């Protein structure tokens, strides 16, 4: 005869659930406030981690193929990247710089022309009156105070202290140091985790690293194809500044979906400055390129890289862009890809009868 376990106390179970919910709510609140206060610093840290993942995986591939020591392979990878950038700047740098300056001047002129046309019509004036001044509108945002101003000053610390070039240098240098000895930083993070969760956390970190590498490799190929197709198409059409516009289209495609629109706007404006027919031709060219990218390139890349639902991608860009500004918008997709991979690894799969 076996002894029956004593019945559980319903009140104790309810208190345990309440305690769990309160602890979860507190954790989420602390996390959100931390991201709000030091979001720029976290974005710099994540960008440096992304650079480290790229360098580490490139060096790892070279190490496995050549049997060279890791530090030698990493040095070769860094030298190849620096040499390639130097050669690009030496051969095409003056032309790209000249076209970039001309592109900026042309876009500024087109923006002034568009604003003048909108200012001459009632609907246009309504749009300008409700558009923030940072976007060329007439609405002036009032400065915050109190805790909000503290958050703004904290999140703008990196930009105000170093500037864009300095921040980029910090990202590259930190990423290089992370790539030189990644185990030091990963093991340091694991020491902060309770012992019973360390193996699980280690597995999740490795999963995130592999996902970031797969996403970056696939996106780099996608950016290269879009940039080349844009340059060749604009050059054939006869649109001025084709090289600079192709570079802009390729770089903008780092941001899925939204980047396609951002990269197309300058080219369409330049095309419209040549005439309505040219502007519509450029618009058709970019529509064809994005159709090819979305229906041919993306499925091929996602077979070997990371597949993210479009709705979730756009939603993550909206959330991170709202909270963290432009850096959050740029890094939303790789960050979401890593978080999704970690969640998929940490949670059990649905059974057939549980699926919708």
mmCIF file of C-alpha atoms in Angstrom:
data_model
loop_
_atom_site.group_PDB
_atom_site.id
_atom_site.type_symbol
_atom_site.label_atom_id
_atom_site.label_comp_id
_atom_site.label_asym_id
_atom_site.label_seq_id
_atom_site.Cartn_x
_atom_site.Cartn_y
_atom_site.Cartn_z
ATOM 1 C CA UNK A 1 0.000 0.000 0.000
ATOM 2 C CA UNK A 2 1.474 3.336 -1.063
ATOM 3 C CA UNK A 3 1.118 6.585 0.797
ATOM 4 C CA UNK A 4 -0.829 9.254 -1.070
ATOM 5 C CA UNK A 5 0.864 12.625 -1.423
ATOM 6 C CA UNK A 6 -0.754 15.375 0.639
ATOM 7 C CA UNK A 7 -3.060 17.602 -1.412
ATOM 8 C CA UNK A 8 -1.521 20.842 -2.596
ATOM 9 C CA UNK A 9 -2.633 24.019 -0.904
ATOM 10 C CA UNK A 10 -4.633 26.076 -3.471
ATOM 11 C CA UNK A 11 -3.757 29.325 -1.711
ATOM 12 C CA UNK A 12 -0.038 28.510 -1.803
ATOM 13 C CA UNK A 13 -0.237 27.687 -5.519
ATOM 14 C CA UNK A 14 -2.034 30.954 -6.203
ATOM 15 C CA UNK A 15 0.574 32.933 -4.243
ATOM 16 C CA UNK A 16 3.347 31.136 -6.161
ATOM 17 C CA UNK A 17 1.763 32.091 -9.489
ATOM 18 C CA UNK A 18 1.353 35.701 -8.366
ATOM 19 C CA UNK A 19 4.985 35.769 -7.248
ATOM 20 C CA UNK A 20 6.102 34.372 -10.605
ATOM 21 C CA UNK A 21 4.053 36.949 -12.543
ATOM 22 C CA UNK A 22 5.359 39.828 -10.417
ATOM 23 C CA UNK A 23 8.940 38.685 -10.884
ATOM 24 C CA UNK A 24 8.430 38.380 -14.635
ATOM 25 C CA UNK A 25 6.802 41.826 -14.817
ATOM 26 C CA UNK A 26 9.651 43.352 -12.806
ATOM 27 C CA UNK A 27 12.252 41.737 -15.051
ATOM 28 C CA UNK A 28 10.548 42.971 -18.217
ATOM 29 C CA UNK A 29 10.160 46.469 -16.751
ATOM 30 C CA UNK A 30 13.830 46.683 -15.780
ATOM 31 C CA UNK A 31 14.841 45.432 -19.217
ATOM 32 C CA UNK A 32 12.655 47.965 -21.060
ATOM 33 C CA UNK A 33 13.821 50.880 -18.891
ATOM 34 C CA UNK A 34 17.460 49.841 -19.361
ATOM 35 C CA UNK A 35 17.032 49.723 -23.140
ATOM 36 C CA UNK A 36 15.296 53.113 -23.036
ATOM 37 C CA UNK A 37 18.045 54.732 -20.973
ATOM 38 C CA UNK A 38 21.168 53.268 -22.579
ATOM 39 C CA UNK A 39 19.811 52.090 -25.906
ATOM 40 C CA UNK A 40 22.604 53.637 -27.985
ATOM 41 C CA UNK A 41 25.257 51.972 -25.857
ATOM 42 C CA UNK A 42 23.512 48.604 -26.228
ATOM 43 C CA UNK A 43 23.283 49.103 -29.984
ATOM 44 C CA UNK A 44 27.029 49.832 -30.144
ATOM 45 C CA UNK A 45 27.664 46.665 -28.140
ATOM 46 C CA UNK A 46 25.448 44.600 -30.433
ATOM 47 C CA UNK A 47 27.034 46.105 -33.569
ATOM 48 C CA UNK A 48 30.501 45.260 -32.214
ATOM 49 C CA UNK A 49 29.293 41.723 -31.508
ATOM 50 C CA UNK A 50 28.023 41.477 -35.086
ATOM 51 C CA UNK A 51 31.426 42.581 -36.403
ATOM 52 C CA UNK A 52 33.104 40.025 -34.146
ATOM 53 C CA UNK A 53 30.827 37.240 -35.399
ATOM 54 C CA UNK A 54 31.688 38.094 -39.016
ATOM 55 C CA UNK A 55 35.449 38.201 -38.393
ATOM 56 C CA UNK A 56 35.406 35.073 -36.225
ATOM 57 C CA UNK A 57 33.518 32.989 -38.779
ATOM 58 C CA UNK A 58 35.622 34.181 -41.717
ATOM 59 C CA UNK A 59 38.787 33.378 -39.774
ATOM 60 C CA UNK A 60 37.308 30.038 -38.715
ATOM 61 C CA UNK A 61 36.637 29.038 -42.323
ATOM 62 C CA UNK A 62 40.175 30.004 -43.319
ATOM 63 C CA UNK A 63 41.607 28.161 -40.312
ATOM 64 C CA UNK A 64 39.802 24.923 -41.217
ATOM 65 C CA UNK A 65 40.825 25.096 -44.880
ATOM 66 C CA UNK A 66 44.489 26.028 -44.392
ATOM 67 C CA UNK A 67 45.240 24.514 -40.952
ATOM 68 C CA UNK A 68 46.696 27.870 -39.919
ATOM 69 C CA UNK A 69 46.535 29.035 -36.288
ATOM 70 C CA UNK A 70 43.425 31.050 -35.529
ATOM 71 C CA UNK A 71 45.275 34.308 -34.869
ATOM 72 C CA UNK A 72 47.110 34.011 -38.204
ATOM 73 C CA UNK A 73 43.837 33.339 -40.046
ATOM 74 C CA UNK A 74 42.194 36.303 -38.323
ATOM 75 C CA UNK A 75 45.138 38.554 -39.248
ATOM 76 C CA UNK A 76 44.880 37.478 -42.885
ATOM 77 C CA UNK A 77 41.136 38.146 -42.936
ATOM 78 C CA UNK A 78 41.601 41.628 -41.469
ATOM 79 C CA UNK A 79 44.416 42.397 -43.933
ATOM 80 C CA UNK A 80 42.293 41.204 -46.872
ATOM 81 C CA UNK A 81 39.366 43.387 -45.780
ATOM 82 C CA UNK A 82 41.601 46.435 -45.283
ATOM 83 C CA UNK A 83 43.323 45.831 -48.641
ATOM 84 C CA UNK A 84 39.995 45.437 -50.451
ATOM 85 C CA UNK A 85 38.622 48.654 -48.937
ATOM 86 C CA UNK A 86 41.858 50.493 -49.728
ATOM 87 C CA UNK A 87 41.789 49.286 -53.334
ATOM 88 C CA UNK A 88 38.129 50.278 -53.672
ATOM 89 C CA UNK A 89 38.791 53.741 -52.259
ATOM 90 C CA UNK A 90 41.913 54.153 -54.416
ATOM 91 C CA UNK A 91 40.221 53.082 -57.647
ATOM 92 C CA UNK A 92 36.657 54.335 -57.226
ATOM 93 C CA UNK A 93 36.821 56.539 -54.136
ATOM 94 C CA UNK A 94 37.172 59.898 -55.922
ATOM 95 C CA UNK A 95 34.369 59.051 -58.351
ATOM 96 C CA UNK A 96 32.067 57.776 -55.586
ATOM 97 C CA UNK A 97 32.826 60.832 -53.420
ATOM 98 C CA UNK A 98 32.179 63.213 -56.300
ATOM 99 C CA UNK A 99 28.935 61.472 -57.191
ATOM 100 C CA UNK A 100 27.904 61.383 -53.537
ATOM 101 C CA UNK A 101 28.380 65.151 -53.237
ATOM 102 C CA UNK A 102 26.485 65.735 -56.468
ATOM 103 C CA UNK A 103 23.778 63.355 -55.297
ATOM 104 C CA UNK A 104 23.414 65.250 -52.022
ATOM 105 C CA UNK A 105 23.160 68.571 -53.853
ATOM 106 C CA UNK A 106 20.659 67.164 -56.345
ATOM 107 C CA UNK A 107 18.485 65.657 -53.610
ATOM 108 C CA UNK A 108 18.550 68.916 -51.633
ATOM 109 C CA UNK A 109 17.406 70.788 -54.726
ATOM 110 C CA UNK A 110 14.645 68.252 -55.363
ATOM 111 C CA UNK A 111 13.543 68.470 -51.720
ATOM 112 C CA UNK A 112 13.315 72.272 -51.920
ATOM 113 C CA UNK A 113 11.349 72.053 -55.146
ATOM 114 C CA UNK A 114 8.958 69.505 -53.653
ATOM 115 C CA UNK A 115 8.471 71.636 -50.536
ATOM 116 C CA UNK A 116 7.711 74.734 -52.628
ATOM 117 C CA UNK A 117 5.131 72.811 -54.653
ATOM 118 C CA UNK A 118 3.500 71.453 -51.495
ATOM 119 C CA UNK A 119 3.494 74.928 -49.942
ATOM 120 C CA UNK A 120 1.487 76.236 -52.906
ATOM 121 C CA UNK A 121 -1.438 73.858 -52.296
ATOM 122 C CA UNK A 122 -3.795 73.485 -49.348
ATOM 123 C CA UNK A 123 -3.295 69.716 -48.881
ATOM 124 C CA UNK A 124 0.456 70.199 -49.145
ATOM 125 C CA UNK A 125 0.455 72.889 -46.449
ATOM 126 C CA UNK A 126 -1.594 70.606 -44.185
ATOM 127 C CA UNK A 127 1.008 67.874 -44.590
ATOM 128 C CA UNK A 128 3.883 70.272 -43.923
ATOM 129 C CA UNK A 129 2.166 71.678 -40.829
ATOM 130 C CA UNK A 130 1.909 68.186 -39.336
ATOM 131 C CA UNK A 131 5.334 66.978 -40.452
ATOM 132 C CA UNK A 132 8.219 67.298 -37.951
ATOM 133 C CA UNK A 133 10.867 69.862 -38.755
ATOM 134 C CA UNK A 134 13.491 67.116 -38.908
ATOM 135 C CA UNK A 135 11.676 65.816 -42.001
ATOM 136 C CA UNK A 136 11.297 69.259 -43.579
ATOM 137 C CA UNK A 137 7.935 70.102 -42.037
ATOM 138 C CA UNK A 138 6.726 73.058 -40.016
ATOM 139 C CA UNK A 139 5.971 71.297 -36.731
ATOM 140 C CA UNK A 140 8.515 72.015 -33.994
ATOM 141 C CA UNK A 141 8.738 69.364 -31.269
ATOM 142 C CA UNK A 142 8.921 70.689 -27.747
ATOM 143 C CA UNK A 143 11.832 69.702 -25.584
ATOM 144 C CA UNK A 144 11.253 67.109 -22.916
ATOM 145 C CA UNK A 145 11.858 67.514 -19.234
ATOM 146 C CA UNK A 146 12.355 65.394 -16.189
ATOM 147 C CA UNK A 147 12.949 61.692 -16.593
ATOM 148 C CA UNK A 148 12.373 61.820 -20.362
ATOM 149 C CA UNK A 149 15.180 64.338 -20.838
ATOM 150 C CA UNK A 150 17.461 62.125 -18.760
ATOM 151 C CA UNK A 151 16.643 59.221 -21.070
ATOM 152 C CA UNK A 152 17.308 61.374 -24.123
ATOM 153 C CA UNK A 153 20.656 62.560 -22.813
ATOM 154 C CA UNK A 154 21.680 59.032 -21.859
ATOM 155 C CA UNK A 155 20.727 57.476 -25.192
ATOM 156 C CA UNK A 156 22.501 60.269 -27.070
ATOM 157 C CA UNK A 157 25.707 59.916 -25.068
ATOM 158 C CA UNK A 158 27.641 57.884 -27.614
ATOM 159 C CA UNK A 159 26.742 60.117 -30.541
ATOM 160 C CA UNK A 160 27.455 63.353 -28.691
ATOM 161 C CA UNK A 161 30.725 62.112 -27.185
ATOM 162 C CA UNK A 162 32.296 60.513 -30.231
ATOM 163 C CA UNK A 163 30.291 61.440 -33.279
ATOM 164 C CA UNK A 164 29.387 59.061 -36.083
ATOM 165 C CA UNK A 165 32.973 58.395 -37.167
ATOM 166 C CA UNK A 166 34.135 57.845 -33.594
ATOM 167 C CA UNK A 167 31.240 55.491 -32.881
ATOM 168 C CA UNK A 168 32.073 53.487 -36.002
ATOM 169 C CA UNK A 169 35.701 53.294 -34.878
ATOM 170 C CA UNK A 170 34.617 52.062 -31.433
ATOM 171 C CA UNK A 171 32.424 49.381 -33.050
ATOM 172 C CA UNK A 172 35.212 48.154 -35.328
ATOM 173 C CA UNK A 173 37.911 48.150 -32.635
ATOM 174 C CA UNK A 174 35.690 46.475 -30.052
ATOM 175 C CA UNK A 175 34.540 43.937 -32.636
ATOM 176 C CA UNK A 176 38.161 43.126 -33.484
ATOM 177 C CA UNK A 177 39.041 42.590 -29.832
ATOM 178 C CA UNK A 178 35.938 40.414 -29.375
ATOM 179 C CA UNK A 179 37.010 38.334 -32.390
ATOM 180 C CA UNK A 180 40.605 37.925 -31.165
ATOM 181 C CA UNK A 181 39.579 36.179 -27.944
ATOM 182 C CA UNK A 182 35.814 35.488 -28.023
ATOM 183 C CA UNK A 183 36.071 32.843 -25.314
ATOM 184 C CA UNK A 184 37.207 35.427 -22.748
ATOM 185 C CA UNK A 185 34.034 37.496 -23.128
ATOM 186 C CA UNK A 186 31.654 34.543 -23.496
ATOM 187 C CA UNK A 187 33.110 32.780 -20.458
ATOM 188 C CA UNK A 188 32.890 36.024 -18.504
ATOM 189 C CA UNK A 189 29.189 36.264 -19.310
ATOM 190 C CA UNK A 190 28.650 32.623 -18.344
ATOM 191 C CA UNK A 191 30.233 33.211 -14.930
ATOM 192 C CA UNK A 192 27.440 35.686 -14.193
ATOM 193 C CA UNK A 193 24.826 32.960 -14.784
ATOM 194 C CA UNK A 194 23.884 30.519 -11.996
ATOM 195 C CA UNK A 195 25.705 27.210 -12.378
ATOM 196 C CA UNK A 196 22.594 25.147 -13.124
ATOM 197 C CA UNK A 197 21.756 27.368 -16.121
ATOM 198 C CA UNK A 198 25.241 27.743 -17.599
ATOM 199 C CA UNK A 199 25.119 24.890 -20.130
ATOM 200 C CA UNK A 200 21.721 26.032 -21.351
ATOM 201 C CA UNK A 201 22.901 29.636 -21.641
ATOM 202 C CA UNK A 202 26.051 28.512 -23.460
ATOM 203 C CA UNK A 203 23.924 26.616 -25.971
ATOM 204 C CA UNK A 204 21.707 29.668 -26.537
ATOM 205 C CA UNK A 205 24.701 31.981 -27.046
ATOM 206 C CA UNK A 206 26.222 29.628 -29.617
ATOM 207 C CA UNK A 207 22.865 29.422 -31.393
ATOM 208 C CA UNK A 208 22.630 33.231 -31.500
ATOM 209 C CA UNK A 209 26.166 33.480 -32.912
ATOM 210 C CA UNK A 210 25.469 30.956 -35.666
ATOM 211 C CA UNK A 211 22.223 32.721 -36.553
ATOM 212 C CA UNK A 212 23.903 36.128 -36.774
ATOM 213 C CA UNK A 213 26.546 34.710 -39.109
ATOM 214 C CA UNK A 214 23.940 33.048 -41.349
ATOM 215 C CA UNK A 215 21.830 36.224 -41.477
ATOM 216 C CA UNK A 216 24.831 38.457 -42.224
ATOM 217 C CA UNK A 217 26.215 36.195 -44.953
ATOM 218 C CA UNK A 218 22.838 35.977 -46.669
ATOM 219 C CA UNK A 219 22.191 39.700 -46.375
ATOM 220 C CA UNK A 220 25.660 40.562 -47.733
ATOM 221 C CA UNK A 221 24.967 38.516 -50.857
ATOM 222 C CA UNK A 222 21.542 40.130 -51.197
ATOM 223 C CA UNK A 223 23.002 43.644 -50.843
ATOM 224 C CA UNK A 224 25.681 42.946 -53.442
ATOM 225 C CA UNK A 225 23.188 41.683 -56.027
ATOM 226 C CA UNK A 226 20.758 44.569 -55.462
ATOM 227 C CA UNK A 227 23.555 47.156 -55.649
ATOM 228 C CA UNK A 228 24.990 45.737 -58.878
ATOM 229 C CA UNK A 229 21.595 45.395 -60.556
ATOM 230 C CA UNK A 230 20.669 48.955 -59.549
ATOM 231 C CA UNK A 231 23.934 50.380 -60.885
ATOM 232 C CA UNK A 232 23.746 48.468 -64.177
ATOM 233 C CA UNK A 233 20.070 49.309 -64.704
ATOM 234 C CA UNK A 234 20.511 53.013 -63.960
ATOM 235 C CA UNK A 235 23.600 53.165 -66.178
ATOM 236 C CA UNK A 236 21.702 51.577 -69.084
ATOM 237 C CA UNK A 237 18.760 53.976 -68.606
ATOM 238 C CA UNK A 238 21.169 56.898 -68.547
ATOM 239 C CA UNK A 239 20.366 58.251 -65.093
ATOM 240 C CA UNK A 240 23.126 60.485 -63.676
ATOM 241 C CA UNK A 241 25.091 59.358 -60.607
ATOM 242 C CA UNK A 242 24.354 55.693 -61.317
ATOM 243 C CA UNK A 243 27.340 54.438 -59.302
ATOM 244 C CA UNK A 244 26.464 56.416 -56.170
ATOM 245 C CA UNK A 245 22.794 55.451 -56.445
ATOM 246 C CA UNK A 246 23.758 51.787 -56.826
ATOM 247 C CA UNK A 247 25.903 51.978 -53.699
ATOM 248 C CA UNK A 248 23.026 53.627 -51.808
ATOM 249 C CA UNK A 249 20.588 50.926 -52.959
ATOM 250 C CA UNK A 250 22.943 48.131 -51.910
ATOM 251 C CA UNK A 251 23.698 49.610 -48.495
ATOM 252 C CA UNK A 252 20.043 50.447 -47.833
ATOM 253 C CA UNK A 253 19.088 46.838 -48.536
ATOM 254 C CA UNK A 254 20.787 45.887 -45.250
ATOM 255 C CA UNK A 255 17.413 46.870 -43.771
ATOM 256 C CA UNK A 256 14.872 44.393 -45.201
ATOM 257 C CA UNK A 257 11.733 45.818 -46.865
ATOM 258 C CA UNK A 258 12.128 49.375 -45.551
ATOM 259 C CA UNK A 259 15.622 49.617 -47.044
ATOM 260 C CA UNK A 260 14.249 48.883 -50.522
ATOM 261 C CA UNK A 261 12.049 51.982 -50.297
ATOM 262 C CA UNK A 262 14.850 54.113 -48.819
ATOM 263 C CA UNK A 263 17.252 53.072 -51.571
ATOM 264 C CA UNK A 264 14.737 53.752 -54.351
ATOM 265 C CA UNK A 265 13.664 57.257 -53.303
ATOM 266 C CA UNK A 266 16.922 59.076 -54.279
ATOM 267 C CA UNK A 267 17.034 57.357 -57.675
ATOM 268 C CA UNK A 268 13.390 58.164 -58.430
ATOM 269 C CA UNK A 269 13.916 61.807 -57.439
ATOM 270 C CA UNK A 270 16.954 62.070 -59.692
ATOM 271 C CA UNK A 271 14.995 60.397 -62.476
ATOM 272 C CA UNK A 272 12.100 62.832 -62.047
ATOM 273 C CA UNK A 273 14.553 65.723 -62.317
ATOM 274 C CA UNK A 274 15.317 64.422 -65.836
ATOM 275 C CA UNK A 275 11.641 64.072 -66.732
ATOM 276 C CA UNK A 276 8.462 62.227 -65.837
ATOM 277 C CA UNK A 277 9.244 59.382 -68.241
ATOM 278 C CA UNK A 278 12.690 58.854 -66.749
ATOM 279 C CA UNK A 279 11.266 58.915 -63.227
ATOM 280 C CA UNK A 280 8.662 56.269 -64.069
ATOM 281 C CA UNK A 281 11.335 54.164 -65.802
ATOM 282 C CA UNK A 282 13.513 54.265 -62.685
ATOM 283 C CA UNK A 283 10.512 53.361 -60.540
ATOM 284 C CA UNK A 284 9.812 50.377 -62.795
ATOM 285 C CA UNK A 285 13.467 49.327 -62.633
ATOM 286 C CA UNK A 286 13.513 49.279 -58.840
ATOM 287 C CA UNK A 287 10.171 47.464 -58.743
ATOM 288 C CA UNK A 288 11.604 44.775 -61.040
ATOM 289 C CA UNK A 289 14.775 44.481 -58.950
ATOM 290 C CA UNK A 290 12.806 44.098 -55.727
ATOM 291 C CA UNK A 291 10.490 41.555 -57.375
ATOM 292 C CA UNK A 292 13.540 39.531 -58.409
ATOM 293 C CA UNK A 293 15.105 39.931 -54.973
ATOM 294 C CA UNK A 294 11.968 38.946 -53.101
ATOM 295 C CA UNK A 295 10.891 36.024 -55.288
ATOM 296 C CA UNK A 296 14.192 34.594 -56.555
ATOM 297 C CA UNK A 297 17.127 35.767 -54.447
ATOM 298 C CA UNK A 298 15.515 35.702 -51.004
ATOM 299 C CA UNK A 299 14.180 32.098 -51.251
ATOM 300 C CA UNK A 300 17.580 30.863 -52.468
ATOM 301 C CA UNK A 301 19.391 32.684 -49.658
ATOM 302 C CA UNK A 302 16.928 31.566 -46.983
ATOM 303 C CA UNK A 303 17.589 27.920 -47.810
ATOM 304 C CA UNK A 304 21.021 28.332 -46.272
ATOM 305 C CA UNK A 305 20.485 31.369 -44.042
ATOM 306 C CA UNK A 306 17.684 32.633 -41.779
ATOM 307 C CA UNK A 307 14.012 32.739 -42.719
ATOM 308 C CA UNK A 308 12.087 35.477 -40.922
ATOM 309 C CA UNK A 309 8.348 36.151 -41.360
ATOM 310 C CA UNK A 310 7.871 39.493 -43.172
ATOM 311 C CA UNK A 311 5.250 40.700 -40.682
ATOM 312 C CA UNK A 312 7.545 40.047 -37.734
ATOM 313 C CA UNK A 313 10.457 41.712 -39.520
ATOM 314 C CA UNK A 314 8.520 44.930 -40.151
ATOM 315 C CA UNK A 315 7.054 44.890 -36.638
ATOM 316 C CA UNK A 316 10.512 44.515 -35.070
ATOM 317 C CA UNK A 317 11.828 47.383 -37.202
ATOM 318 C CA UNK A 318 8.958 49.557 -36.010
ATOM 319 C CA UNK A 319 9.470 48.676 -32.340
ATOM 320 C CA UNK A 320 13.258 48.967 -32.237
ATOM 321 C CA UNK A 321 13.203 52.034 -34.475
ATOM 322 C CA UNK A 322 10.717 53.756 -32.159
ATOM 323 C CA UNK A 323 12.664 52.900 -29.008
ATOM 324 C CA UNK A 324 16.239 53.259 -30.250
ATOM 325 C CA UNK A 325 15.949 55.491 -33.305
ATOM 326 C CA UNK A 326 17.992 54.942 -36.479
ATOM 327 C CA UNK A 327 20.459 52.446 -34.893
ATOM 328 C CA UNK A 328 17.534 50.332 -33.715
ATOM 329 C CA UNK A 329 15.977 50.396 -37.185
ATOM 330 C CA UNK A 330 19.252 49.339 -38.828
ATOM 331 C CA UNK A 331 20.003 46.505 -36.403
ATOM 332 C CA UNK A 332 16.424 45.353 -35.784
ATOM 333 C CA UNK A 333 16.527 42.447 -38.249
ATOM 334 C CA UNK A 334 19.737 40.702 -37.074
ATOM 335 C CA UNK A 335 18.745 41.277 -33.457
ATOM 336 C CA UNK A 336 15.301 39.781 -34.052
ATOM 337 C CA UNK A 337 16.812 36.845 -35.950
ATOM 338 C CA UNK A 338 19.101 36.063 -33.000
ATOM 339 C CA UNK A 339 16.264 36.380 -30.471
ATOM 340 C CA UNK A 340 13.996 34.143 -32.555
ATOM 341 C CA UNK A 341 16.689 31.478 -32.838
ATOM 342 C CA UNK A 342 17.282 31.553 -29.077
ATOM 343 C CA UNK A 343 13.559 31.318 -28.342
ATOM 344 C CA UNK A 344 13.181 28.452 -30.804
ATOM 345 C CA UNK A 345 16.054 26.643 -29.098
ATOM 346 C CA UNK A 346 14.811 27.322 -25.571
ATOM 347 C CA UNK A 347 11.147 26.370 -26.018
ATOM 348 C CA UNK A 348 9.701 22.929 -26.913
ATOM 349 C CA UNK A 349 8.311 22.347 -30.391
ATOM 350 C CA UNK A 350 4.550 22.100 -30.911
ATOM 351 C CA UNK A 351 3.063 18.676 -31.479
ATOM 352 C CA UNK A 352 0.843 18.012 -34.478
ATOM 353 C CA UNK A 353 -2.386 18.296 -32.482
ATOM 354 C CA UNK A 354 -1.239 21.588 -30.933
ATOM 355 C CA UNK A 355 -0.604 23.341 -34.246
ATOM 356 C CA UNK A 356 -3.203 25.679 -35.704
#
